[in-house]
Short mmCIF file of C-alpha atoms and ligand atoms in Angstrom, two decimals:
data_model
loop_
_atom_site.label_atom_id
_atom_site.label_comp_id
_atom_site.label_asym_id
_atom_site.label_seq_id
_atom_site.Cartn_x
_atom_site.Cartn_y
_atom_site.Cartn_z
CA MET A 1 108.19 64.92 104.20
CA LYS A 2 110.33 66.47 106.97
CA ALA A 3 108.91 69.62 108.69
CA ILE A 4 109.29 71.68 111.96
CA ARG A 5 106.08 71.52 113.98
CA ILE A 6 104.95 72.74 117.44
CA TYR A 7 102.11 71.02 119.39
CA GLU A 8 102.07 73.54 122.12
CA PHE A 9 103.31 77.03 122.81
CA GLY A 10 106.59 77.67 124.72
CA GLY A 11 110.36 77.80 124.49
CA PRO A 12 112.52 76.45 121.74
CA ASP A 13 112.20 72.94 123.00
CA VAL A 14 108.79 72.78 121.65
CA LEU A 15 109.97 72.70 118.07
CA ARG A 16 109.71 69.12 116.67
CA TYR A 17 111.72 67.95 113.59
CA GLU A 18 109.23 65.03 112.14
CA ASP A 19 107.68 63.21 109.20
CA ILE A 20 104.28 64.44 108.11
CA PRO A 21 102.31 64.10 104.84
CA GLU A 22 102.87 66.40 102.07
CA PRO A 23 100.09 69.30 101.69
CA GLN A 24 98.11 69.33 98.27
CA PRO A 25 97.45 72.63 96.44
CA GLY A 26 93.90 73.86 96.34
CA PRO A 27 92.30 76.08 93.74
CA GLY A 28 94.57 79.21 93.01
CA GLU A 29 97.38 77.63 95.13
CA ILE A 30 100.71 76.34 94.17
CA LEU A 31 102.66 73.52 95.74
CA ILE A 32 106.42 74.42 96.42
CA ARG A 33 109.34 72.14 96.99
CA VAL A 34 111.16 74.26 99.51
CA ILE A 35 114.85 74.75 99.06
CA ALA A 36 115.27 77.30 101.88
CA ALA A 37 113.16 79.00 104.58
CA GLY A 38 113.94 82.39 106.14
CA VAL A 39 113.56 82.90 109.98
CA ASN A 40 111.89 85.85 111.43
CA PRO A 41 111.19 87.16 114.99
CA ILE A 42 107.50 86.52 114.41
CA ASP A 43 108.29 82.75 114.09
CA TRP A 44 109.56 82.69 117.61
CA LYS A 45 106.91 85.06 118.92
CA ILE A 46 104.16 82.57 117.46
CA ARG A 47 105.95 79.77 119.01
CA SER A 48 106.00 81.45 122.35
CA GLY A 49 102.13 81.96 122.24
CA TYR A 50 102.13 85.78 121.22
CA MET A 51 99.02 84.75 119.10
CA PRO A 52 97.06 82.44 121.32
CA GLY A 53 94.26 80.57 119.68
CA LEU A 54 96.22 79.49 116.50
CA PRO A 55 95.32 75.87 115.60
CA LEU A 56 97.82 73.23 116.75
CA PRO A 57 99.84 71.39 115.64
CA MET A 58 101.36 73.85 113.30
CA ILE A 59 104.14 73.99 110.87
CA MET A 60 106.44 76.86 111.75
CA GLY A 61 107.84 79.52 109.37
CA LEU A 62 106.49 82.11 106.73
CA ASP A 63 109.32 82.69 104.23
CA VAL A 64 110.24 80.23 101.50
CA THR A 65 112.16 79.90 98.34
CA GLY A 66 111.79 76.72 96.13
CA ILE A 67 110.59 75.29 92.92
CA VAL A 68 106.86 75.02 91.86
CA GLU A 69 106.07 71.14 92.13
CA ALA A 70 102.39 71.47 91.02
CA VAL A 71 99.57 73.91 90.67
CA GLY A 72 96.10 73.85 91.82
CA GLN A 73 92.94 74.06 89.67
CA GLY A 74 92.57 77.41 87.79
CA GLU A 75 96.19 78.49 88.65
CA THR A 76 97.86 80.13 85.67
CA SER A 77 100.46 82.59 87.03
CA PHE A 78 103.01 79.80 87.81
CA GLN A 79 104.22 76.50 86.23
CA PRO A 80 105.86 73.26 87.52
CA GLY A 81 109.54 74.11 87.56
CA ASP A 82 109.36 77.77 88.28
CA GLU A 83 111.86 78.97 90.83
CA ILE A 84 109.93 81.19 93.27
CA PHE A 85 109.93 83.00 96.61
CA ALA A 86 106.97 83.51 98.77
CA LYS A 87 105.68 84.87 102.03
CA VAL A 88 103.13 82.01 103.18
CA SER A 89 100.46 82.43 105.58
CA ILE A 90 100.59 81.45 109.39
CA GLY A 91 100.27 77.70 109.53
CA GLN A 92 100.87 76.74 105.97
CA GLY A 93 104.60 76.35 107.13
CA GLY A 94 107.83 77.35 105.54
CA TYR A 95 110.04 75.14 107.78
CA ALA A 96 109.08 72.06 105.63
CA GLU A 97 110.12 70.22 102.64
CA TYR A 98 106.82 71.03 100.69
CA THR A 99 104.34 73.87 101.28
CA VAL A 100 101.20 75.42 99.55
CA THR A 101 100.52 79.05 99.27
CA SER A 102 98.16 81.22 97.18
CA SER A 103 99.88 82.36 94.03
CA THR A 104 99.26 85.84 94.93
CA GLN A 105 101.74 85.57 97.81
CA ALA A 106 104.54 84.50 95.47
CA ALA A 107 106.85 85.76 92.85
CA LYS A 108 109.67 84.46 90.64
CA LYS A 109 112.89 84.66 92.79
CA PRO A 110 115.64 87.00 91.78
CA ARG A 111 117.82 85.40 88.98
CA SER A 112 121.02 86.99 90.17
CA ILE A 113 121.11 85.32 93.69
CA GLY A 114 120.66 81.88 95.23
CA PHE A 115 117.76 80.24 97.02
CA VAL A 116 119.21 80.86 100.41
CA GLU A 117 119.64 84.64 99.77
CA SER A 118 116.26 84.68 98.27
CA ALA A 119 114.74 83.09 101.34
CA ALA A 120 115.88 86.18 103.47
CA ILE A 121 113.68 88.42 101.64
CA PRO A 122 109.95 87.98 101.95
CA THR A 123 109.03 89.12 105.52
CA ALA A 124 111.65 91.52 106.15
CA GLY A 125 112.02 92.78 102.58
CA LEU A 126 108.09 93.36 102.45
CA ALA A 127 108.13 95.07 106.00
CA ALA A 128 110.91 97.55 104.91
CA TRP A 129 109.27 98.17 101.54
CA GLN A 130 105.68 98.69 102.72
CA SER A 131 106.88 100.81 105.79
CA LEU A 132 109.07 103.20 103.86
CA PHE A 133 107.16 103.39 100.60
CA ASP A 134 103.65 102.32 100.71
CA ILE A 135 103.06 103.83 104.19
CA ALA A 136 105.39 106.68 104.78
CA GLY A 137 105.76 107.69 101.04
CA LEU A 138 109.64 108.05 101.47
CA GLU A 139 111.05 110.13 98.65
CA SER A 140 114.23 110.92 96.98
CA GLY A 141 115.98 113.90 99.03
CA GLN A 142 114.00 113.23 102.25
CA SER A 143 115.59 112.06 105.48
CA VAL A 144 114.85 108.72 107.31
CA LEU A 145 116.03 107.52 110.66
CA ILE A 146 115.96 103.64 110.93
CA HIS A 147 116.05 101.92 114.49
CA GLY A 148 117.42 98.34 114.48
CA ALA A 149 119.24 99.09 111.21
CA ALA A 150 121.34 95.97 111.35
CA GLY A 151 118.62 93.50 111.75
CA GLY A 152 116.40 91.74 109.32
CA VAL A 153 114.01 94.71 108.33
CA GLY A 154 116.72 97.31 109.01
CA THR A 155 119.20 95.93 106.46
CA PHE A 156 116.46 95.91 103.73
CA ALA A 157 115.28 99.36 104.87
CA VAL A 158 118.74 101.17 104.82
CA GLN A 159 119.29 99.76 101.26
CA PHE A 160 115.82 100.47 99.90
CA ALA A 161 116.08 103.96 101.32
CA LYS A 162 119.43 104.64 99.86
CA TRP A 163 118.28 103.25 96.50
CA LYS A 164 115.30 105.71 96.57
CA GLY A 165 117.80 108.66 97.18
CA ALA A 166 116.95 109.35 100.78
CA TYR A 167 119.47 110.51 103.44
CA VAL A 168 119.74 107.49 105.75
CA ILE A 169 120.58 107.47 109.45
CA GLY A 170 120.68 104.05 111.17
CA THR A 171 120.85 103.05 114.94
CA ALA A 172 122.84 100.18 115.87
CA SER A 173 125.60 99.15 118.39
CA SER A 174 129.27 100.18 117.39
CA LYS A 175 130.07 96.81 116.06
CA ASN A 176 127.59 97.39 113.26
CA ALA A 177 128.65 100.82 112.27
CA GLU A 178 131.14 100.13 109.46
CA PHE A 179 128.85 97.46 108.15
CA LEU A 180 125.81 99.83 107.96
CA LYS A 181 127.81 102.51 106.22
CA SER A 182 129.08 99.73 103.63
CA ILE A 183 125.30 98.99 102.64
CA GLY A 184 124.28 102.69 102.54
CA SER A 185 123.86 104.43 105.85
CA ASP A 186 125.11 107.85 105.65
CA GLU A 187 125.15 108.13 109.39
CA VAL A 188 125.15 105.57 112.23
CA ILE A 189 123.94 106.36 115.85
CA ASP A 190 125.34 103.97 118.37
CA TYR A 191 122.32 103.51 120.54
CA ARG A 192 124.14 102.27 123.53
CA ASN A 193 126.45 105.29 123.95
CA GLN A 194 124.46 108.05 122.13
CA ARG A 195 120.90 109.53 122.44
CA PHE A 196 119.58 109.75 118.98
CA GLU A 197 117.08 112.36 120.07
CA GLU A 198 119.96 114.82 120.91
CA ILE A 199 121.67 114.06 117.62
CA VAL A 200 118.93 114.18 114.89
CA SER A 201 115.87 116.49 114.32
CA ASN A 202 113.46 117.57 111.67
CA LEU A 203 113.29 114.12 109.93
CA ASP A 204 110.88 113.25 107.18
CA VAL A 205 110.52 109.62 108.39
CA VAL A 206 111.36 107.44 111.26
CA LEU A 207 111.13 103.63 110.88
CA ASP A 208 111.10 101.96 114.30
CA THR A 209 111.60 98.24 114.61
CA ILE A 210 112.52 98.19 118.25
CA GLY A 211 109.69 99.71 120.22
CA GLY A 212 109.53 100.90 123.92
CA ASP A 213 111.92 104.02 124.70
CA THR A 214 113.01 104.07 121.29
CA PHE A 215 109.68 104.40 119.89
CA GLU A 216 108.58 106.99 122.49
CA LYS A 217 111.56 109.01 121.77
CA SER A 218 111.02 109.10 118.16
CA TRP A 219 107.99 111.52 117.88
CA LYS A 220 110.05 114.58 118.47
CA VAL A 221 112.81 114.02 116.08
CA LEU A 222 110.23 114.22 113.19
CA LYS A 223 109.47 117.65 111.31
CA PRO A 224 105.85 118.66 111.22
CA GLY A 225 103.92 116.33 108.94
CA GLY A 226 106.70 113.61 109.11
CA PHE A 227 105.83 110.10 109.45
CA LEU A 228 106.59 107.41 112.29
CA VAL A 229 106.12 103.89 111.24
CA SER A 230 106.71 101.23 113.79
CA THR A 231 106.83 97.48 113.12
CA VAL A 232 106.18 96.63 116.70
CA ALA A 233 104.47 99.52 118.70
CA SER A 234 100.83 100.52 118.46
CA ILE A 235 100.21 104.18 118.00
CA PRO A 236 98.80 105.68 121.41
CA GLU A 237 95.55 107.82 120.65
CA GLY A 238 96.46 111.49 120.22
CA MET A 239 100.16 111.25 119.86
CA PRO A 240 100.30 112.11 116.07
CA GLN A 241 98.17 115.19 116.67
CA LYS A 242 100.17 116.26 119.68
CA TYR A 243 103.45 116.25 117.74
CA GLY A 244 101.71 117.35 114.39
CA VAL A 245 103.06 114.17 112.53
CA ARG A 246 101.52 111.07 111.07
CA ALA A 247 101.99 107.50 112.41
CA LYS A 248 101.03 103.92 111.68
CA THR A 249 101.85 100.41 112.90
CA LEU A 250 102.90 98.20 110.10
CA MET A 251 100.95 95.09 109.35
CA THR A 252 102.94 93.32 106.58
CA GLN A 253 101.06 92.26 103.50
CA ALA A 254 102.08 88.90 101.64
CA ASP A 255 102.12 90.79 98.33
CA GLY A 256 103.54 88.88 95.46
CA ARG A 257 103.67 91.96 93.16
CA GLU A 258 105.91 93.75 95.48
CA LEU A 259 108.18 90.73 95.77
CA ALA A 260 108.45 90.91 92.17
CA GLN A 261 109.44 94.41 92.41
CA ILE A 262 112.12 93.71 94.99
CA ALA A 263 113.40 90.82 92.87
CA ALA A 264 113.85 93.21 89.98
CA ILE A 265 116.00 95.73 92.07
CA ILE A 266 118.03 92.82 93.38
CA ASP A 267 118.62 91.69 89.75
CA GLU A 268 119.76 95.29 88.90
CA GLN A 269 122.41 94.86 91.74
CA LYS A 270 120.86 97.84 93.62
CA ILE A 271 120.45 95.96 96.74
CA LYS A 272 121.25 92.60 98.30
CA PRO A 273 119.88 90.34 101.16
CA ILE A 274 122.25 90.05 104.16
CA VAL A 275 122.48 86.55 105.12
CA THR A 276 124.76 85.93 108.01
CA THR A 277 123.70 82.45 109.35
CA VAL A 278 122.57 79.29 107.33
CA LEU A 279 121.63 76.28 109.27
CA PRO A 280 119.94 72.93 108.35
CA LEU A 281 116.30 72.59 108.80
CA ALA A 282 116.66 70.20 111.72
CA ASP A 283 118.61 73.20 113.56
CA ALA A 284 115.51 75.30 113.76
CA LYS A 285 115.64 75.38 117.49
CA LYS A 286 119.21 76.87 117.31
CA ALA A 287 117.95 79.53 114.81
CA HIS A 288 115.24 80.43 117.18
CA GLU A 289 117.65 80.81 120.01
CA MET A 290 119.91 83.04 118.01
CA SER A 291 117.00 85.33 116.70
CA GLU A 292 115.74 85.65 120.36
CA SER A 293 118.87 87.12 121.28
CA ARG A 294 117.72 90.24 119.26
CA HIS A 295 121.29 91.14 118.30
CA THR A 296 121.72 89.03 115.01
CA ARG A 297 122.89 90.87 111.99
CA GLY A 298 120.74 90.59 108.87
CA LYS A 299 119.05 87.32 108.49
CA ILE A 300 119.03 83.54 109.54
CA VAL A 301 118.00 81.10 106.90
CA LEU A 302 117.38 77.36 107.28
CA ARG A 303 118.58 75.16 104.32
CA VAL A 304 115.85 72.64 103.57
CA ALA A 305 117.28 70.96 100.33
CA GLU A 306 120.36 71.22 98.23
CA ASP A 307 120.33 73.90 95.58
CA PRO A 308 119.26 71.95 92.45
CA ARG A 309 121.50 73.98 90.14
N1 NAP B 401 104.37 94.50 111.93
C1 NAP B 401 104.98 93.63 111.07
O1 NAP B 401 104.26 93.41 110.11
C2 NAP B 401 106.45 93.22 111.24
C3 NAP B 401 107.03 92.79 110.22
C4 NAP B 401 108.41 92.34 110.26
C5 NAP B 401 109.21 92.42 111.56
N2 NAP B 401 108.34 92.96 112.60
C6 NAP B 401 108.92 93.17 113.89
O2 NAP B 401 110.02 94.03 113.80
C7 NAP B 401 111.09 93.85 114.65
C8 NAP B 401 112.24 93.75 113.91
O3 NAP B 401 112.47 92.64 113.06
P1 NAP B 401 113.87 92.04 112.51
O4 NAP B 401 113.55 90.90 111.58
O5 NAP B 401 114.41 93.26 111.92
O6 NAP B 401 114.49 91.77 113.99
P2 NAP B 401 115.97 91.38 113.97
O7 NAP B 401 116.63 90.94 112.89
O8 NAP B 401 115.99 90.21 115.25
O9 NAP B 401 116.71 92.54 114.76
C9 NAP B 401 117.92 92.41 115.42
C10 NAP B 401 118.57 93.67 115.27
O10 NAP B 401 118.17 94.65 116.21
C11 NAP B 401 119.16 95.52 116.70
N3 NAP B 401 118.84 96.00 117.91
C12 NAP B 401 118.57 95.53 118.90
N4 NAP B 401 118.18 96.36 120.01
C13 NAP B 401 118.37 97.48 119.45
C14 NAP B 401 118.16 98.94 119.84
N5 NAP B 401 117.80 99.15 121.16
N6 NAP B 401 118.45 99.90 119.06
C15 NAP B 401 118.82 99.76 117.66
N7 NAP B 401 119.00 98.29 117.31
C16 NAP B 401 118.73 97.37 118.10
C17 NAP B 401 120.42 94.71 116.71
O11 NAP B 401 121.43 95.43 116.41
P3 NAP B 401 122.76 95.48 117.51
O12 NAP B 401 123.19 93.97 117.40
O13 NAP B 401 123.89 96.22 116.96
O14 NAP B 401 122.16 95.83 118.81
C18 NAP B 401 120.15 93.52 115.57
O15 NAP B 401 120.98 93.95 114.42
C19 NAP B 401 110.55 92.49 115.29
O16 NAP B 401 110.08 92.58 116.59
C20 NAP B 401 109.58 91.84 114.47
O17 NAP B 401 108.70 90.90 114.89
C21 NAP B 401 106.94 93.25 112.31
#
């Protein structure tokens, strides 16, 4: 099968498009014929050596959609022919014609959208869902500031928060303002020309997907007891106590039950994945270069095979 692997950590040139043997499903696993693979910043961070010590060579990618080709011993939740989407574990590989994953990391894909759109969901959708609901406990009527609202995580977070009934404020550059309003932002702050910390205050939740200064200035815009969730920054000791708030760094869990919940909301037409770039699997290098620019809107997806329908 064709796959994108790395033999060493480094720049986009270390990505190799090559033929390798198909994997086989073990007990409790499913073998997926991949139709599309989502691209996430964690992919180029891993490629760059952000997690040294990972075994090489390694197939890149974590997010897939496709069709169950075979199931391992004892696996009963899926059957060959099921159309599914999954967040696979590091090294199992999404950028490939076939991959295996534990069935607990997969769910039936949304029926109302295609494979390419579904491949945009797993990591970014779960990150947004777990940050807002599992960690911060966002509720209807509360206010949330989403930093990086136009990105992969942000576009899901804006829509989930609006769906929940929250008041949603997003930060982005001005080119994304109208777009963010169209997907549910009540307000958009242009981070290049405005200081969010001078505009908003007393918020229930901040979701930070940017880090650095953005993270540091977010403490004081929360109300007492508010929640700061960051997908990138670790929480300095003593800071939540200093500001009288709660805080946590997200570690996204590959939760198939939550993927099923997200699929249901998509099929109710409440939210939709935002895919702005689709490239063939062989162009993974270009996909990484685009993602590394840090200014893509929504998601980049690699098409691995033609849609079978
Ligand atoms: N901890 C976890 O489990 C976990 C899970 C998922 C993601 N993450 C991390 O979360 C981060 C975001 O992921 P992602 O997939 O959303 O990334 P992404 O899609 O690459 O984000 C790109 C977006 O960031 C916006 N942006 C860049 N600088 C900004 C700033 N200073 N203020 C506001 N917006 C800014 C850009 O908007 P403009 O073009 O308008 O500037 C662009 O739309 C990544 O570092 C990723 O690795 C962590």
